[in-house]
PDB file of C-alpha atoms in Angstrom:
ATOM      1  CA  MET A  77       0.125   0.001   0.075  1.00 82.00           C
ATOM      2  CA  SER A  78       2.812   2.368   0.780  1.00 87.00           C
ATOM      3  CA  ALA A  79       4.288   2.002  -2.525  1.00 87.00           C
ATOM      4  CA  ALA A  80       0.928   2.435  -4.226  1.00 87.00           C
ATOM      5  CA  GLU A  81       0.597   5.641  -2.243  1.00 88.00           C
ATOM      6  CA  GLU A  82       4.069   6.812  -3.422  1.00 88.00           C
ATOM      7  CA  ILE A  83       3.277   6.213  -7.084  1.00 88.00           C
ATOM      8  CA  LEU A  84       0.082   8.098  -6.589  1.00 86.00           C
ATOM      9  CA  CYS A  85       1.707  10.978  -5.033  1.00 87.00           C
ATOM     10  CA  GLU A  86       4.685  11.241  -7.408  1.00 88.00           C
ATOM     11  CA  LYS A  87       2.765  10.308 -10.661  1.00 85.00           C
ATOM     12  CA  GLY A  88      -0.877  10.619 -10.092  1.00 80.00           C
ATOM     13  CA  PRO A  89      -3.590   8.083 -10.264  1.00 79.00           C
ATOM     14  CA  GLU A  90      -3.179   7.705 -14.108  1.00 81.00           C
ATOM     15  CA  ALA A  91       0.385   6.009 -13.306  1.00 81.00           C
ATOM     16  CA  LEU A  92      -1.057   3.589 -10.765  1.00 84.00           C
ATOM     17  CA  SER A  93      -1.105   0.180 -12.454  1.00 82.00           C
ATOM     18  CA  MET A  94      -0.296  -3.350 -11.278  1.00 85.00           C
ATOM     19  CA  ARG A  95       2.730  -3.387 -13.543  1.00 83.00           C
ATOM     20  CA  GLU A  96       4.172  -0.250 -12.003  1.00 86.00           C
ATOM     21  CA  LEU A  97       3.337  -1.087  -8.483  1.00 87.00           C
ATOM     22  CA  ALA A  98       4.919  -4.601  -9.003  1.00 84.00           C
ATOM     23  CA  SER A  99       8.142  -2.861 -10.375  1.00 84.00           C
ATOM     24  CA  ARG A 100       8.277  -0.565  -7.345  1.00 87.00           C
ATOM     25  CA  ILE A 101       8.184  -3.170  -4.838  1.00 87.00           C
ATOM     26  CA  GLU A 102      10.275  -5.675  -6.857  1.00 85.00           C
ATOM     27  CA  TYR A 103       7.714  -8.438  -7.253  1.00 84.00           C
ATOM     28  CA  SER A 104       6.539  -9.934 -10.671  1.00 82.00           C
ATOM     29  CA  PRO A 105       3.039  -8.739 -11.776  1.00 78.00           C
ATOM     30  CA  ALA A 106       1.724 -12.313 -11.446  1.00 81.00           C
ATOM     31  CA  ALA A 107       3.172 -12.322  -7.667  1.00 81.00           C
ATOM     32  CA  LEU A 108       1.147  -9.015  -7.052  1.00 81.00           C
ATOM     33  CA  TYR A 109      -2.140 -10.777  -8.235  1.00 80.00           C
ATOM     34  CA  GLU A 110      -1.689 -12.889  -5.018  1.00 80.00           C
ATOM     35  CA  TYR A 111      -2.319 -10.071  -2.782  1.00 79.00           C
ATOM     36  CA  PHE A 112      -4.835  -7.905  -5.137  1.00 81.00           C
ATOM     37  CA  GLY A 113      -6.915  -9.340  -7.605  1.00 82.00           C
ATOM     38  CA  SER A 114      -6.969  -6.246  -9.672  1.00 82.00           C
ATOM     39  CA  LYS A 115      -6.033  -2.577  -9.703  1.00 82.00           C
ATOM     40  CA  GLU A 116      -9.482  -1.597  -8.632  1.00 84.00           C
ATOM     41  CA  GLU A 117      -8.961  -3.335  -5.315  1.00 85.00           C
ATOM     42  CA  ILE A 118      -5.784  -1.498  -4.760  1.00 85.00           C
ATOM     43  CA  VAL A 119      -7.754   1.856  -5.489  1.00 86.00           C
ATOM     44  CA  THR A 120     -10.475   0.769  -3.166  1.00 84.00           C
ATOM     45  CA  ALA A 121      -8.031   0.150  -0.456  1.00 86.00           C
ATOM     46  CA  LEU A 122      -6.486   3.286  -0.874  1.00 89.00           C
ATOM     47  CA  CYS A 123      -9.695   5.260  -0.917  1.00 87.00           C
ATOM     48  CA  GLU A 124     -10.697   3.398   2.247  1.00 86.00           C
ATOM     49  CA  LYS A 125      -7.262   4.477   3.909  1.00 89.00           C
ATOM     50  CA  THR A 126      -7.959   7.940   2.766  1.00 90.00           C
ATOM     51  CA  LEU A 127     -11.537   8.089   4.410  1.00 89.00           C
ATOM     52  CA  ILE A 128      -9.878   6.852   7.672  1.00 90.00           C
ATOM     53  CA  GLY A 129      -7.575   9.293   7.565  1.00 93.00           C
ATOM     54  CA  LEU A 130     -10.154  12.138   6.892  1.00 94.00           C
ATOM     55  CA  ALA A 131     -12.115  10.825   9.787  1.00 93.00           C
ATOM     56  CA  GLU A 132      -9.245  10.656  12.064  1.00 94.00           C
ATOM     57  CA  THR A 133      -8.484  14.284  11.288  1.00 96.00           C
ATOM     58  CA  LEU A 134     -11.994  15.570  11.984  1.00 95.00           C
ATOM     59  CA  SER A 135     -12.276  13.466  15.173  1.00 95.00           C
ATOM     60  CA  GLU A 136      -9.197  15.524  16.712  1.00 96.00           C
ATOM     61  CA  ILE A 137     -11.891  18.445  16.897  1.00 96.00           C
ATOM     62  CA  PRO A 138     -12.917  18.735  20.717  1.00 96.00           C
ATOM     63  CA  PRO A 139     -16.397  17.807  21.143  1.00 94.00           C
ATOM     64  CA  GLN A 140     -16.982  20.033  24.108  1.00 95.00           C
ATOM     65  CA  LEU A 141     -16.516  23.042  21.599  1.00 97.00           C
ATOM     66  CA  PRO A 142     -19.876  24.974  20.719  1.00 96.00           C
ATOM     67  CA  PRO A 143     -21.368  23.251  17.706  1.00 96.00           C
ATOM     68  CA  ALA A 144     -20.718  26.218  15.521  1.00 96.00           C
ATOM     69  CA  GLU A 145     -17.086  26.116  16.387  1.00 97.00           C
ATOM     70  CA  ARG A 146     -16.999  22.598  16.072  1.00 97.00           C
ATOM     71  CA  LEU A 147     -18.392  22.938  12.257  1.00 98.00           C
ATOM     72  CA  LEU A 148     -16.300  25.710  11.435  1.00 98.00           C
ATOM     73  CA  ARG A 149     -13.183  23.626  12.574  1.00 98.00           C
ATOM     74  CA  ALA A 150     -14.388  20.682  10.864  1.00 97.00           C
ATOM     75  CA  GLY A 151     -14.888  22.344   7.521  1.00 97.00           C
ATOM     76  CA  LEU A 152     -11.159  23.717   7.814  1.00 97.00           C
ATOM     77  CA  ALA A 153      -9.864  20.603   8.792  1.00 97.00           C
ATOM     78  CA  TYR A 154     -11.409  18.795   5.959  1.00 97.00           C
ATOM     79  CA  LEU A 155     -10.099  21.320   3.482  1.00 96.00           C
ATOM     80  CA  GLY A 156      -6.711  20.858   5.252  1.00 95.00           C
ATOM     81  CA  PHE A 157      -6.602  17.325   4.801  1.00 97.00           C
ATOM     82  CA  ALA A 158      -7.622  17.642   1.093  1.00 95.00           C
ATOM     83  CA  ARG A 159      -4.697  20.090   0.670  1.00 92.00           C
ATOM     84  CA  THR A 160      -2.133  17.735   2.460  1.00 94.00           C
ATOM     85  CA  PHE A 161      -3.255  14.750   0.709  1.00 94.00           C
ATOM     86  CA  PRO A 162      -4.303  15.820  -3.036  1.00 92.00           C
ATOM     87  CA  GLN A 163      -3.824  12.904  -4.866  1.00 91.00           C
ATOM     88  CA  GLN A 164      -5.413  10.772  -2.310  1.00 91.00           C
ATOM     89  CA  TYR A 165      -8.452  12.801  -1.889  1.00 92.00           C
ATOM     90  CA  LEU A 166      -8.813  13.244  -5.735  1.00 90.00           C
ATOM     91  CA  LEU A 167      -8.749   9.436  -6.124  1.00 89.00           C
ATOM     92  CA  THR A 168     -11.230   8.787  -3.486  1.00 88.00           C
ATOM     93  CA  PHE A 169     -13.513  11.283  -4.610  1.00 85.00           C
ATOM     94  CA  SER A 170     -13.065  10.765  -8.334  1.00 81.00           C
ATOM     95  CA  SER A 171     -12.913   6.930  -8.580  1.00 64.00           C
ATOM     96  CA  SER A 172     -15.843   5.178 -10.052  1.00 59.00           C
ATOM     97  CA  ARG A 173     -17.163   2.373  -7.702  1.00 52.00           C
ATOM     98  CA  SER A 174     -19.674   0.789 -10.074  1.00 44.00           C
ATOM     99  CA  GLU A 175     -20.430  -1.961  -7.542  1.00 50.00           C
ATOM    100  CA  GLN A 176     -21.529   0.538  -4.870  1.00 57.00           C
ATOM    101  CA  ASP A 177     -23.897   3.517  -4.719  1.00 58.00           C
ATOM    102  CA  PRO A 178     -21.501   6.695  -4.367  1.00 57.00           C
ATOM    103  CA  LEU A 179     -23.823   8.431  -2.173  1.00 58.00           C
ATOM    104  CA  ARG A 180     -24.084   5.473   0.218  1.00 58.00           C
ATOM    105  CA  PHE A 181     -20.459   4.924   0.080  1.00 60.00           C
ATOM    106  CA  VAL A 182     -19.891   8.525   1.514  1.00 63.00           C
ATOM    107  CA  GLU A 183     -22.651   8.442   3.780  1.00 59.00           C
ATOM    108  CA  ALA A 184     -21.214   5.343   5.313  1.00 62.00           C
ATOM    109  CA  SER A 185     -18.010   6.986   5.908  1.00 81.00           C
ATOM    110  CA  ARG A 186     -16.812   7.725   9.421  1.00 88.00           C
ATOM    111  CA  ALA A 187     -15.890  11.233   8.419  1.00 91.00           C
ATOM    112  CA  TYR A 188     -19.546  11.667   7.101  1.00 91.00           C
ATOM    113  CA  SER A 189     -20.705  10.430  10.447  1.00 92.00           C
ATOM    114  CA  LEU A 190     -18.720  12.846  12.531  1.00 95.00           C
ATOM    115  CA  LEU A 191     -20.264  15.702  10.480  1.00 95.00           C
ATOM    116  CA  ARG A 192     -23.726  14.604  10.997  1.00 95.00           C
ATOM    117  CA  GLN A 193     -22.999  14.204  14.806  1.00 96.00           C
ATOM    118  CA  ILE A 194     -21.666  17.826  14.978  1.00 97.00           C
ATOM    119  CA  ILE A 195     -24.936  19.014  13.368  1.00 97.00           C
ATOM    120  CA  ALA A 196     -27.150  16.652  15.426  1.00 97.00           C
ATOM    121  CA  ASP A 197     -25.354  18.250  18.470  1.00 97.00           C
ATOM    122  CA  GLY A 198     -25.946  21.542  17.313  1.00 96.00           C
ATOM    123  CA  ILE A 199     -29.614  20.739  16.677  1.00 97.00           C
ATOM    124  CA  ASP A 200     -29.838  19.218  20.137  1.00 96.00           C
ATOM    125  CA  GLN A 201     -28.448  22.086  21.795  1.00 95.00           C
ATOM    126  CA  GLY A 202     -30.503  24.620  19.956  1.00 94.00           C
ATOM    127  CA  ALA A 203     -27.784  26.044  17.966  1.00 95.00           C
ATOM    128  CA  PHE A 204     -28.820  24.874  14.550  1.00 97.00           C
ATOM    129  CA  LEU A 205     -32.526  25.412  13.392  1.00 96.00           C
ATOM    130  CA  PRO A 206     -33.974  22.584  11.224  1.00 95.00           C
ATOM    131  CA  ARG A 207     -36.888  23.575   9.079  1.00 93.00           C
ATOM    132  CA  PRO A 208     -39.591  21.695   7.075  1.00 92.00           C
ATOM    133  CA  GLU A 209     -37.834  19.756   4.474  1.00 92.00           C
ATOM    134  CA  TYR A 210     -34.525  20.667   5.737  1.00 94.00           C
ATOM    135  CA  GLY A 211     -33.506  18.613   8.591  1.00 96.00           C
ATOM    136  CA  LEU A 212     -30.555  16.784   9.953  1.00 97.00           C
ATOM    137  CA  GLY A 213     -30.150  14.841   6.603  1.00 94.00           C
ATOM    138  CA  GLU A 214     -30.298  17.791   4.388  1.00 96.00           C
ATOM    139  CA  MET A 215     -28.169  20.112   6.775  1.00 97.00           C
ATOM    140  CA  THR A 216     -25.437  17.171   6.765  1.00 96.00           C
ATOM    141  CA  TYR A 217     -25.456  16.793   2.953  1.00 94.00           C
ATOM    142  CA  HIS A 218     -25.431  20.498   2.357  1.00 95.00           C
ATOM    143  CA  CYS A 219     -22.352  21.116   4.506  1.00 97.00           C
ATOM    144  CA  TRP A 220     -20.520  18.292   2.935  1.00 95.00           C
ATOM    145  CA  ALA A 221     -21.390  19.479  -0.660  1.00 94.00           C
ATOM    146  CA  VAL A 222     -20.123  22.852   0.182  1.00 97.00           C
ATOM    147  CA  VAL A 223     -16.917  21.819   1.778  1.00 97.00           C
ATOM    148  CA  HIS A 224     -16.301  19.081  -0.615  1.00 95.00           C
ATOM    149  CA  GLY A 225     -17.041  21.501  -3.658  1.00 94.00           C
ATOM    150  CA  MET A 226     -14.416  23.952  -2.143  1.00 95.00           C
ATOM    151  CA  ALA A 227     -11.895  20.913  -1.892  1.00 95.00           C
ATOM    152  CA  MET A 228     -12.227  19.985  -5.340  1.00 93.00           C
ATOM    153  CA  LEU A 229     -12.044  23.530  -6.825  1.00 92.00           C
ATOM    154  CA  ARG A 230      -8.944  24.050  -4.585  1.00 90.00           C
ATOM    155  CA  LEU A 231      -7.315  21.018  -5.868  1.00 90.00           C
ATOM    156  CA  THR A 232      -8.273  21.295  -9.605  1.00 87.00           C
ATOM    157  CA  LEU A 233      -9.405  24.686 -10.984  1.00 84.00           C
ATOM    158  CA  LEU A 234      -8.116  26.806  -8.470  1.00 79.00           C
ATOM    159  CA  SER A 235      -4.868  25.062  -7.581  1.00 75.00           C
ATOM    160  CA  SER A 236      -2.567  27.918  -8.216  1.00 72.00           C
ATOM    161  CA  GLU A 237      -4.577  30.356  -5.898  1.00 68.00           C
ATOM    162  CA  GLY A 238      -2.868  31.467  -2.859  1.00 63.00           C
ATOM    163  CA  GLN A 239      -3.905  32.374   0.833  1.00 60.00           C
ATOM    164  CA  ASP A 240      -6.654  34.924  -0.307  1.00 72.00           C
ATOM    165  CA  LEU A 241      -8.559  31.509  -1.338  1.00 84.00           C
ATOM    166  CA  GLU A 242      -7.952  30.213   2.366  1.00 86.00           C
ATOM    167  CA  ASP A 243      -9.690  33.362   3.698  1.00 88.00           C
ATOM    168  CA  LEU A 244     -12.414  33.158   1.307  1.00 90.00           C
ATOM    169  CA  HIS A 245     -13.180  29.439   2.557  1.00 92.00           C
ATOM    170  CA  GLU A 246     -13.410  30.501   5.889  1.00 95.00           C
ATOM    171  CA  ARG A 247     -15.867  33.490   5.212  1.00 94.00           C
ATOM    172  CA  VAL A 248     -18.008  30.934   3.003  1.00 96.00           C
ATOM    173  CA  LEU A 249     -17.913  28.397   6.109  1.00 97.00           C
ATOM    174  CA  ARG A 250     -18.902  31.080   8.349  1.00 96.00           C
ATOM    175  CA  GLY A 251     -21.786  32.142   6.081  1.00 96.00           C
ATOM    176  CA  LEU A 252     -22.844  28.458   5.892  1.00 96.00           C
ATOM    177  CA  ILE A 253     -22.912  28.098   9.536  1.00 97.00           C
ATOM    178  CA  THR A 254     -24.787  31.310   9.983  1.00 95.00           C
ATOM    179  CA  GLY A 255     -27.548  29.975   7.881  1.00 94.00           C
ATOM    180  CA  LEU A 256     -28.012  26.772  10.102  1.00 95.00           C
ATOM    181  CA  GLN A 257     -28.251  28.769  13.101  1.00 92.00           C
ATOM    182  CA  ARG A 258     -31.288  30.101  15.160  1.00 70.00           C
ATOM    183  CA  PRO A 259     -32.053  33.637  13.925  1.00 67.00           C
TER     184      PRO A 259
END
């Protein structure tokens, strides 16, 4: 897995192949198939590792903070994780998983569960206001979609932008959180 991550970071997802991986670890491609049946299995393992790392990053946010502060920190931590592990993040959220429903894949991740818990705590504490047809599920998806969109833009179209983009991200997150709060 370490060699697969090295290839991913050095050359990008398109360079990740069974042949390249076998060469990197000095195995024959046939021997590598004893551990992984296909490139897709390696990609799935890399994606799962990335989601675990993202969840670990989000779980470092102190749960005793007020929900709005927790949500802000979670958004910033999510963006920081994507910036720190760009190739892994792009692979994880750009890979097709034909055997899985992509929305269920994300919702089943621990990172999504942590985000959902922050929002649920905010609702329970009266900090966030659910509305008809905009409850916990919609609020969680909305927050994830905004932060994920900012991360993808940062890693692709806006990859050459500097600190001003980080300031913009924080302002957008604060606006998003304000929209969730009670008036």
